[in-house]
Coordinates of C-alpha atoms and ligand atoms in Angstrom, one line a residue:
M1 CA 22.5 14.1 5.1
T2 CA 19.4 11.8 5.5
I3 CA 19.4 9.1 2.8
I4 CA 16.2 9.1 0.9
T5 CA 15.4 6.3 -1.6
R6 CA 12.3 5.6 -3.5
F7 CA 10.5 2.8 -5.3
P8 CA 8.4 4.2 -8.1
P9 CA 6.6 1.4 -10.0
S10 CA 4.5 2.1 -13.0
P11 CA 1.1 0.5 -12.5
T12 CA 1.1 -1.1 -15.9
G13 CA 1.6 -4.6 -14.5
T14 CA 2.0 -6.5 -11.3
L15 CA 5.1 -6.5 -9.0
H16 CA 7.4 -8.9 -10.7
V17 CA 10.6 -10.4 -9.3
G18 CA 12.9 -7.9 -10.9
S19 CA 11.0 -4.9 -9.5
A20 CA 10.6 -6.5 -6.1
R21 CA 14.4 -6.9 -6.0
T22 CA 14.8 -3.2 -6.9
A23 CA 12.3 -2.2 -4.2
L24 CA 14.2 -4.4 -1.7
F25 CA 17.6 -2.8 -2.4
N26 CA 16.1 0.7 -2.0
F27 CA 14.4 -0.4 1.2
L28 CA 17.5 -2.1 2.7
F29 CA 19.8 0.7 1.8
A30 CA 17.5 3.3 3.4
R31 CA 16.9 1.2 6.5
A32 CA 20.6 0.3 6.9
Q33 CA 21.4 4.0 6.7
G34 CA 18.6 5.2 9.0
G35 CA 17.1 6.9 6.0
K36 CA 13.7 7.0 4.4
F37 CA 12.2 4.8 1.8
L38 CA 9.4 6.2 -0.3
L39 CA 6.7 4.6 -2.5
R40 CA 5.4 6.4 -5.5
I41 CA 3.0 5.1 -8.1
E42 CA 4.0 6.4 -11.5
D43 CA 0.6 6.7 -13.1
T44 CA 1.5 9.6 -15.3
D45 CA 0.7 7.6 -18.5
R46 CA -3.0 7.4 -17.9
E47 CA -3.7 5.1 -20.9
R48 CA -1.3 2.4 -19.7
S49 CA -1.8 2.7 -15.9
R50 CA -4.5 0.7 -14.1
A51 CA -5.7 1.2 -10.6
E52 CA -5.9 -2.5 -10.0
Y53 CA -2.2 -2.9 -10.8
A54 CA -1.4 -0.2 -8.3
D55 CA -3.4 -2.0 -5.7
Q56 CA -1.7 -5.3 -6.4
I57 CA 1.7 -3.7 -6.3
I58 CA 0.9 -2.2 -2.9
A59 CA -0.5 -5.5 -1.7
A60 CA 2.7 -7.3 -2.7
M61 CA 4.8 -4.6 -1.0
K62 CA 2.8 -5.1 2.2
W63 CA 3.1 -8.9 2.0
L64 CA 6.8 -8.6 1.6
G65 CA 6.9 -6.2 4.5
L66 CA 8.7 -3.5 2.5
D67 CA 7.1 -0.8 4.5
W68 CA 7.6 2.7 3.2
D69 CA 7.7 6.0 5.0
G70 CA 4.9 8.5 4.7
E71 CA 2.0 8.4 2.3
I72 CA 2.1 6.8 -1.1
V73 CA 2.5 9.4 -3.8
Y74 CA 0.4 9.1 -6.9
Q75 CA 2.3 10.8 -9.6
S76 CA -0.7 11.8 -11.7
R77 CA -1.8 14.0 -8.8
N78 CA 1.3 16.1 -9.2
A79 CA 0.6 16.9 -12.9
G80 CA -0.1 20.5 -12.0
I81 CA 3.3 21.0 -10.5
H82 CA 4.9 19.2 -13.4
R83 CA 3.1 21.6 -15.8
Q84 CA 4.2 24.6 -13.8
T85 CA 7.8 23.4 -13.8
A86 CA 7.7 23.0 -17.6
E87 CA 6.2 26.5 -18.0
R88 CA 8.9 27.9 -15.7
L89 CA 11.6 26.3 -17.8
L90 CA 10.0 27.9 -20.9
E91 CA 9.9 31.3 -19.2
Q92 CA 13.6 31.0 -18.2
G93 CA 14.6 30.0 -21.7
A94 CA 15.8 26.6 -20.5
A95 CA 13.1 25.0 -22.7
Y96 CA 11.4 26.0 -25.9
R97 CA 8.3 25.1 -27.9
C98 CA 8.7 22.7 -30.7
F99 CA 6.1 22.9 -33.5
C100 CA 7.6 20.2 -35.7
T101 CA 5.0 17.7 -36.8
E102 CA 5.2 14.0 -36.2
E103 CA 5.6 13.5 -39.9
S104 CA 8.5 15.8 -40.3
L105 CA 10.2 14.3 -37.3
E106 CA 9.6 10.8 -38.6
A107 CA 11.2 11.8 -41.9
K108 CA 14.2 13.2 -40.0
R109 CA 14.4 9.9 -38.0
V110 CA 14.4 7.9 -41.2
A111 CA 17.1 10.1 -42.7
M112 CA 19.4 9.7 -39.7
R113 CA 18.8 6.0 -39.6
T114 CA 19.8 5.6 -43.3
Q115 CA 23.0 7.4 -42.5
G116 CA 23.5 5.0 -39.6
K117 CA 23.4 7.7 -37.0
P118 CA 21.4 7.7 -33.8
Y119 CA 18.4 10.1 -34.0
R120 CA 18.7 13.4 -32.3
Y121 CA 16.3 16.3 -32.7
D122 CA 18.0 18.8 -35.0
R123 CA 16.7 21.7 -32.9
T124 CA 14.8 23.5 -35.8
C125 CA 12.4 25.1 -33.3
R126 CA 15.2 26.2 -31.0
R127 CA 16.0 28.8 -33.5
L128 CA 12.6 30.3 -33.5
D129 CA 12.5 33.6 -31.7
H130 CA 10.2 34.2 -28.8
A131 CA 7.8 36.4 -30.5
E132 CA 7.2 33.9 -33.3
S133 CA 6.9 31.0 -30.8
D134 CA 4.3 33.0 -28.8
R135 CA 2.4 33.9 -31.9
R136 CA 2.2 30.3 -33.2
A137 CA 1.2 29.0 -29.8
A138 CA -1.5 31.8 -29.6
A139 CA -2.8 30.8 -33.0
G140 CA -3.5 27.4 -31.7
E141 CA -0.7 25.5 -33.5
R142 CA 0.2 22.2 -31.8
F143 CA 3.5 22.1 -30.0
V144 CA 5.5 20.2 -27.4
V145 CA 8.0 21.6 -24.9
R146 CA 11.6 20.5 -25.2
V147 CA 14.3 21.1 -22.6
I148 CA 17.7 22.4 -23.9
K149 CA 20.5 19.9 -23.3
P150 CA 23.6 21.1 -21.5
A151 CA 26.0 23.4 -23.4
G152 CA 23.2 25.0 -25.2
S153 CA 25.2 25.4 -28.4
A154 CA 24.0 24.5 -31.8
P155 CA 24.4 20.9 -32.8
P156 CA 27.7 20.1 -34.6
A157 CA 27.3 20.7 -38.3
P158 CA 27.5 17.3 -40.1
Q159 CA 30.4 18.4 -42.3
V160 CA 32.6 19.2 -39.2
P161 CA 34.6 16.2 -38.1
A162 CA 33.7 15.0 -34.6
S163 CA 35.7 17.0 -32.1
P164 CA 38.0 15.0 -29.9
T165 CA 37.0 16.9 -26.8
P166 CA 33.4 17.7 -27.2
A167 CA 32.0 20.7 -25.4
G168 CA 29.0 20.3 -23.3
G169 CA 27.7 16.8 -22.4
I170 CA 27.3 15.5 -18.9
T171 CA 29.3 13.5 -16.4
Y172 CA 27.7 11.7 -13.5
Q173 CA 28.6 9.1 -10.9
D174 CA 27.1 5.7 -10.8
L175 CA 28.0 3.8 -7.6
L176 CA 28.3 0.6 -9.6
H177 CA 29.4 1.7 -13.1
G178 CA 31.7 4.5 -12.0
T179 CA 31.9 7.8 -13.8
I180 CA 29.7 8.0 -16.8
T181 CA 30.3 10.6 -19.4
L182 CA 27.9 11.5 -22.2
R183 CA 28.9 13.7 -25.0
E184 CA 26.7 16.5 -26.1
E185 CA 25.8 14.6 -29.3
D186 CA 24.7 11.6 -27.1
L187 CA 22.1 13.9 -25.6
D188 CA 18.9 15.2 -27.0
D189 CA 16.5 18.2 -26.3
I190 CA 14.0 15.9 -24.8
I191 CA 10.2 16.5 -24.8
V192 CA 8.9 17.2 -21.3
M193 CA 5.4 18.3 -22.0
K194 CA 2.8 17.9 -24.7
G195 CA 1.1 21.1 -26.1
D196 CA -2.1 20.2 -24.3
G197 CA -0.3 20.5 -21.0
R198 CA 0.2 16.8 -20.3
P199 CA 3.6 16.4 -18.6
L200 CA 5.7 13.5 -19.8
Y201 CA 7.3 10.8 -17.8
H202 CA 10.9 12.0 -17.4
L203 CA 9.8 15.4 -16.2
A204 CA 7.4 13.8 -13.7
V205 CA 10.1 11.6 -12.3
V206 CA 12.6 14.4 -11.9
C207 CA 10.1 16.8 -10.3
D208 CA 8.9 14.2 -7.9
D209 CA 12.3 13.1 -6.9
I210 CA 13.4 16.7 -6.3
A211 CA 10.2 17.4 -4.3
A212 CA 10.8 14.4 -2.1
G213 CA 14.5 15.1 -1.7
V214 CA 15.6 11.8 -3.1
T215 CA 19.3 11.3 -2.6
H216 CA 19.8 7.9 -4.2
V217 CA 18.2 6.5 -7.3
I218 CA 18.6 2.7 -7.2
R219 CA 17.1 1.0 -10.2
G220 CA 17.6 -1.6 -12.9
D221 CA 20.3 -0.9 -15.5
D222 CA 17.5 -1.0 -18.1
H223 CA 17.1 2.6 -17.0
L224 CA 20.7 3.6 -18.0
D225 CA 19.3 5.2 -21.2
N226 CA 16.8 7.2 -19.2
T227 CA 19.3 8.7 -16.8
P228 CA 20.9 11.2 -19.2
K229 CA 17.5 12.4 -20.2
Q230 CA 16.6 13.0 -16.6
I231 CA 19.9 14.7 -15.9
V232 CA 19.2 17.1 -18.7
I233 CA 16.1 18.1 -16.8
Y234 CA 17.9 18.3 -13.5
Q235 CA 20.5 20.6 -15.0
A236 CA 17.9 22.8 -16.7
L237 CA 16.3 23.2 -13.3
G238 CA 19.6 23.9 -11.7
E239 CA 19.2 21.1 -9.2
K240 CA 21.8 18.8 -7.7
L241 CA 21.8 15.3 -9.1
P242 CA 21.0 12.3 -6.9
T243 CA 23.5 9.4 -6.7
Y244 CA 22.7 6.8 -9.3
V245 CA 23.0 3.1 -8.7
H246 CA 22.0 1.0 -11.8
I247 CA 21.8 -2.6 -10.7
P248 CA 22.3 -5.4 -13.2
L249 CA 19.3 -7.3 -14.5
I250 CA 18.2 -10.7 -13.3
L251 CA 18.7 -13.5 -15.8
G252 CA 16.9 -16.9 -16.0
S253 CA 18.8 -20.1 -15.4
D254 CA 19.4 -20.2 -19.2
R255 CA 21.2 -16.9 -18.8
K256 CA 18.7 -15.2 -21.0
R257 CA 16.1 -12.6 -20.0
L258 CA 14.1 -14.0 -17.0
S259 CA 11.0 -15.6 -18.3
K260 CA 7.6 -15.4 -16.8
R261 CA 7.6 -19.1 -16.4
E262 CA 10.6 -19.0 -14.2
G263 CA 10.4 -15.8 -12.2
A264 CA 7.0 -14.9 -11.0
E265 CA 5.4 -12.1 -12.9
N266 CA 3.5 -11.3 -9.8
V267 CA 5.4 -11.7 -6.5
L268 CA 2.1 -12.6 -4.8
E269 CA 2.2 -15.9 -6.7
Y270 CA 4.9 -16.9 -4.2
R271 CA 2.5 -16.4 -1.4
E272 CA 0.0 -18.7 -3.2
A273 CA 2.7 -21.3 -3.7
G274 CA 3.4 -21.3 0.0
F275 CA 6.6 -19.2 0.2
L276 CA 7.3 -17.0 3.2
P277 CA 7.9 -13.3 2.6
D278 CA 11.1 -13.4 4.6
A279 CA 12.4 -16.2 2.5
V280 CA 11.5 -14.3 -0.7
L281 CA 13.3 -11.2 0.7
N282 CA 16.3 -13.4 1.6
F283 CA 16.4 -14.8 -1.9
L284 CA 15.9 -11.5 -3.7
A285 CA 18.7 -9.9 -1.6
L286 CA 21.1 -12.5 -2.8
L287 CA 20.3 -11.7 -6.4
G288 CA 23.1 -9.3 -6.8
W289 CA 24.2 -8.7 -3.2
S290 CA 26.3 -10.9 -1.0
H291 CA 26.8 -10.9 2.8
P292 CA 30.3 -9.9 3.9
E293 CA 30.9 -13.3 5.5
G294 CA 29.2 -15.2 2.7
R295 CA 26.2 -16.1 4.9
E296 CA 23.2 -17.1 2.9
I297 CA 20.3 -17.7 5.3
L298 CA 19.4 -14.2 6.6
G299 CA 16.4 -12.8 8.3
R300 CA 14.9 -9.4 7.6
D301 CA 16.8 -7.7 10.4
E302 CA 20.1 -9.3 9.5
L303 CA 19.7 -8.1 5.9
I304 CA 19.1 -4.6 7.1
R305 CA 22.1 -4.8 9.4
A306 CA 24.4 -6.2 6.8
F307 CA 23.3 -4.5 3.6
S308 CA 25.6 -2.1 1.8
L309 CA 25.7 -0.9 -1.8
D310 CA 29.4 -1.8 -2.1
R311 CA 28.6 -5.5 -1.9
V312 CA 26.2 -5.2 -4.9
G313 CA 27.9 -6.8 -7.8
T314 CA 28.1 -5.7 -11.4
A315 CA 27.4 -9.1 -13.0
A316 CA 23.9 -10.1 -13.8
A317 CA 22.3 -12.2 -11.1
V318 CA 20.9 -15.6 -12.1
F319 CA 17.5 -16.6 -10.9
D320 CA 17.5 -20.0 -9.2
L321 CA 14.2 -21.5 -8.1
T322 CA 15.9 -24.4 -6.3
K323 CA 17.6 -21.8 -4.1
L324 CA 14.4 -20.1 -3.3
R325 CA 12.9 -23.4 -2.3
F326 CA 16.0 -24.2 -0.2
L327 CA 15.8 -20.8 1.6
N328 CA 12.1 -21.2 2.1
G329 CA 12.7 -24.5 3.7
K330 CA 15.3 -23.0 6.1
H331 CA 13.0 -20.1 7.0
V332 CA 9.9 -22.2 7.5
H333 CA 11.5 -24.9 9.6
G334 CA 13.8 -22.4 11.4
G335 CA 11.1 -21.3 13.9
P336 CA 9.3 -23.3 16.5
P337 CA 6.4 -25.6 15.4
E338 CA 3.9 -23.2 16.9
A339 CA 5.0 -20.4 14.6
R340 CA 5.0 -22.7 11.7
A341 CA 1.5 -23.9 12.7
R342 CA 0.2 -20.3 12.6
L343 CA 1.7 -19.7 9.2
L344 CA 0.2 -22.9 7.9
A345 CA -3.2 -22.2 9.4
D346 CA -3.2 -18.8 7.7
Y347 CA -2.1 -20.3 4.4
L348 CA -4.8 -23.0 4.5
T349 CA -7.5 -20.5 5.5
R350 CA -6.6 -18.2 2.7
R351 CA -7.0 -21.2 0.3
G352 CA -10.4 -21.9 1.6
E353 CA -9.5 -24.9 3.7
T354 CA -10.5 -25.4 7.3
P355 CA -7.3 -26.2 9.3
P356 CA -7.3 -27.8 12.7
S357 CA -6.5 -25.7 15.8
T358 CA -3.0 -24.3 16.1
A359 CA -2.2 -26.6 18.9
D360 CA -3.2 -29.7 16.9
L361 CA -1.3 -28.4 13.9
S362 CA 1.8 -27.9 16.0
A363 CA 1.6 -31.5 17.1
M364 CA 1.3 -32.7 13.5
L365 CA 4.1 -30.5 12.4
K366 CA 6.3 -32.0 15.2
V367 CA 5.7 -35.4 13.7
N368 CA 6.3 -34.1 10.2
G369 CA 9.7 -32.7 11.0
E370 CA 11.3 -30.8 8.2
R371 CA 9.4 -32.4 5.3
G372 CA 8.4 -30.0 2.6
D373 CA 10.0 -26.7 1.6
T374 CA 6.9 -24.6 1.1
L375 CA 3.7 -24.3 3.1
A376 CA 1.9 -26.0 0.2
E377 CA 4.2 -29.0 0.4
I378 CA 4.0 -29.1 4.2
A379 CA 0.2 -29.0 3.9
D380 CA 0.3 -31.9 1.5
Y381 CA 2.3 -33.9 4.1
V382 CA 0.1 -33.3 7.0
R383 CA -3.4 -32.9 5.5
F384 CA -4.2 -36.6 6.0
F385 CA -4.3 -36.0 9.7
W386 CA -7.6 -34.2 9.4
V387 CA -8.8 -35.3 5.9
R388 CA -9.4 -39.0 5.6
P389 CA -8.0 -40.5 2.4
K390 CA -10.8 -40.7 -0.2
T391 CA -8.6 -42.5 -2.7
Y392 CA -5.3 -44.3 -2.5
D393 CA -2.2 -43.8 -4.5
E394 CA -2.9 -46.4 -7.2
Q395 CA 0.6 -47.9 -7.4
A396 CA 1.1 -48.0 -3.7
F397 CA -2.3 -49.7 -3.2
K398 CA -1.4 -52.4 -5.7
K399 CA 2.0 -52.9 -4.3
F400 CA 1.3 -52.9 -0.6
L401 CA -2.3 -53.8 -0.1
E402 CA -3.8 -55.7 -3.0
G403 CA -4.0 -59.5 -2.3
R404 CA -3.0 -58.9 1.3
K405 CA -6.4 -59.1 3.1
D406 CA -5.0 -61.4 5.7
L407 CA -2.1 -59.2 6.5
V408 CA -4.5 -56.2 6.8
E409 CA -6.8 -58.1 9.1
K410 CA -3.9 -59.1 11.3
I411 CA -2.6 -55.5 11.4
R412 CA -6.0 -54.3 12.4
R413 CA -6.3 -56.8 15.2
E414 CA -2.9 -55.7 16.6
F415 CA -3.8 -52.1 16.5
E416 CA -7.0 -52.9 18.3
A417 CA -5.2 -54.9 21.0
L418 CA -2.1 -52.8 21.5
A419 CA -1.8 -51.8 25.1
D420 CA 0.2 -48.7 24.4
F421 CA -0.9 -46.6 21.5
E422 CA 2.4 -44.7 21.3
G423 CA 4.7 -44.1 18.3
E424 CA 8.0 -45.6 19.4
S425 CA 6.5 -48.7 21.1
M426 CA 4.3 -49.3 18.1
E427 CA 7.2 -49.3 15.8
I428 CA 9.1 -51.8 18.0
F429 CA 6.0 -53.9 18.2
F430 CA 5.5 -54.0 14.4
R431 CA 9.2 -54.8 13.8
D432 CA 8.8 -57.8 15.9
F433 CA 5.4 -58.6 14.3
S434 CA 7.1 -58.5 10.8
E435 CA 9.9 -60.8 12.0
R436 CA 7.5 -63.3 13.5
G437 CA 5.5 -63.4 10.3
G438 CA 8.5 -63.6 8.0
L439 CA 7.6 -60.3 6.5
K440 CA 9.7 -57.3 5.6
F441 CA 9.1 -54.5 8.1
K442 CA 9.2 -52.0 5.3
E443 CA 6.2 -53.7 3.6
V444 CA 4.2 -53.8 6.8
G445 CA 5.0 -50.2 7.4
Q446 CA 4.0 -49.2 3.9
A447 CA 0.8 -51.1 4.1
I448 CA -0.1 -49.2 7.2
R449 CA 1.0 -45.9 5.6
V450 CA -1.1 -46.4 2.5
M451 CA -4.2 -47.2 4.7
L452 CA -3.7 -44.3 7.0
T453 CA -2.6 -41.6 4.6
G454 CA -3.6 -42.8 1.1
K455 CA 0.0 -42.2 0.0
S456 CA 3.4 -44.0 -0.1
V457 CA 5.2 -41.0 1.4
S458 CA 4.3 -39.4 4.6
P459 CA 5.6 -38.4 8.0
P460 CA 6.8 -41.3 10.3
I461 CA 3.8 -43.6 10.2
F462 CA 3.7 -44.9 13.8
Q463 CA 4.0 -41.5 15.3
S464 CA 1.3 -40.5 12.9
A465 CA -0.9 -43.3 13.9
A466 CA -0.4 -42.4 17.6
L467 CA -1.5 -38.8 16.8
L468 CA -4.5 -40.0 14.9
G469 CA -5.5 -42.2 17.8
R470 CA -6.7 -45.7 18.0
T471 CA -10.3 -45.1 16.9
E472 CA -9.4 -43.1 13.8
T473 CA -6.6 -45.6 12.9
L474 CA -9.1 -48.5 13.0
L475 CA -11.6 -46.5 11.0
R476 CA -9.1 -45.9 8.3
I477 CA -8.1 -49.6 8.2
D478 CA -11.8 -50.5 7.9
A479 CA -12.1 -48.2 5.0
A480 CA -9.0 -49.8 3.3
Q481 CA -10.5 -53.2 3.9
E482 CA -13.7 -52.1 2.2
A483 CA -11.7 -50.8 -0.7
L484 CA -10.0 -54.2 -0.9
A485 CA -13.2 -56.0 -0.7
T486 CA -14.9 -54.0 -3.5
Q487 CA -11.9 -54.4 -5.7
K488 CA -11.8 -58.2 -5.7
Ligands
LIG1 N1 8.4 4.0 -13.2 C1 9.6 3.5 -13.5 C2 9.5 2.0 -13.7 O1 8.6 1.4 -13.2 C3 10.6 3.8 -12.5 C4 12.0 4.0 -12.9 C5 12.8 4.7 -11.9 O2 13.2 4.1 -10.9 O3 13.0 5.9 -12.0 O4 10.4 1.3 -14.3

């Protein structure tokens, strides 16, 4: 059997962290099993669906590299098939027309609620005979189509005590939750189509999953309530059920529902913040799944190789931004500087900046080492190489430069005179220089750092100076001297 999974987002919002994790588990399971992973845009609800959300979801899937098999299915385009399916169920007697008005249903809902009972449709219209149903429909009376829940018997009369072994109902397997049994009274004759021929969501999902041969439905456990409704439709259609896997939700660090502030509402925000797609995938995979050997830093191929559903846990996963940053740092610094340079160049270009050549960036990144966890932070560390400081960190300027014109002048002279403009030898030289002048080496280093970078924190400053070159170093010291002169 070929495993077929699907990710069917509703385009009523962007791809958020929780949905991306669901997409990833479907993707990994399919890829690990040599199966297929399908993408379906569930735009059946025309009022709530928006084309730009669909486009954004697709862009996020592409960025993450969650590539799907075949064409994207737009569910609304299958509405004709959904309608035909509902009509077929009507003809076969597996569904019936319900003419109950919204008001009468609401009254029944209220009555059930006051009795403390969950609402189930009382099947008034199930008892209509065909001829009457046809006559009322032909007369233009409004109706909806309801599917008959399994067992097909009349609902238990309220005066009869609940039977200990209820007839009917359904039992299905969930790979995480085990066997789930729903009694007949837990089920409802659900509405699958409006009288105007508009199919409803559950019918659309089931029809599309059947048409695509979906074998595994992996989705958040917020769908646990939908599953019985969909199973009612499967059974009415006489179709085999897929295997269900309802994965636990992701919680915020406060162990409450993940807030928008903490987990990105749009996964593409991570791209803007300088995260790598592979790091995001690595992070999402660990939200609910664990590697058999407890490994944490995993590339895409390793995830595919190692993924299995039996290592998906039943406890809610807790979102941890620190971990995402940590993993991103590992992914971004894991590769050679050239690869990092290309990533950084792309990132900067997308943000409208003009980065130096990849070769130059590589050299800068070599000096920078492993500073910064995200591309944004790394950019902040190395940008001074090609953007001269326009201002200076106020505190650092005060602490290391103010009132030190003489020192700055001396430093400038040394930089001008140094025979060898190379990082290591410059550092040795300035250590000696500090000692001779009765100065702390750290203070001298910081003065140079502030002049060259504008900041008190940067990559190693003498290696940086070497890369900037003598001319540029002197220009920057001149600029600092000017700032000192205008200040006093
Ligand atoms: N369109 C549904 C959603 O976005 C899909 C649920 C499912 O996996 O069946 O939540």
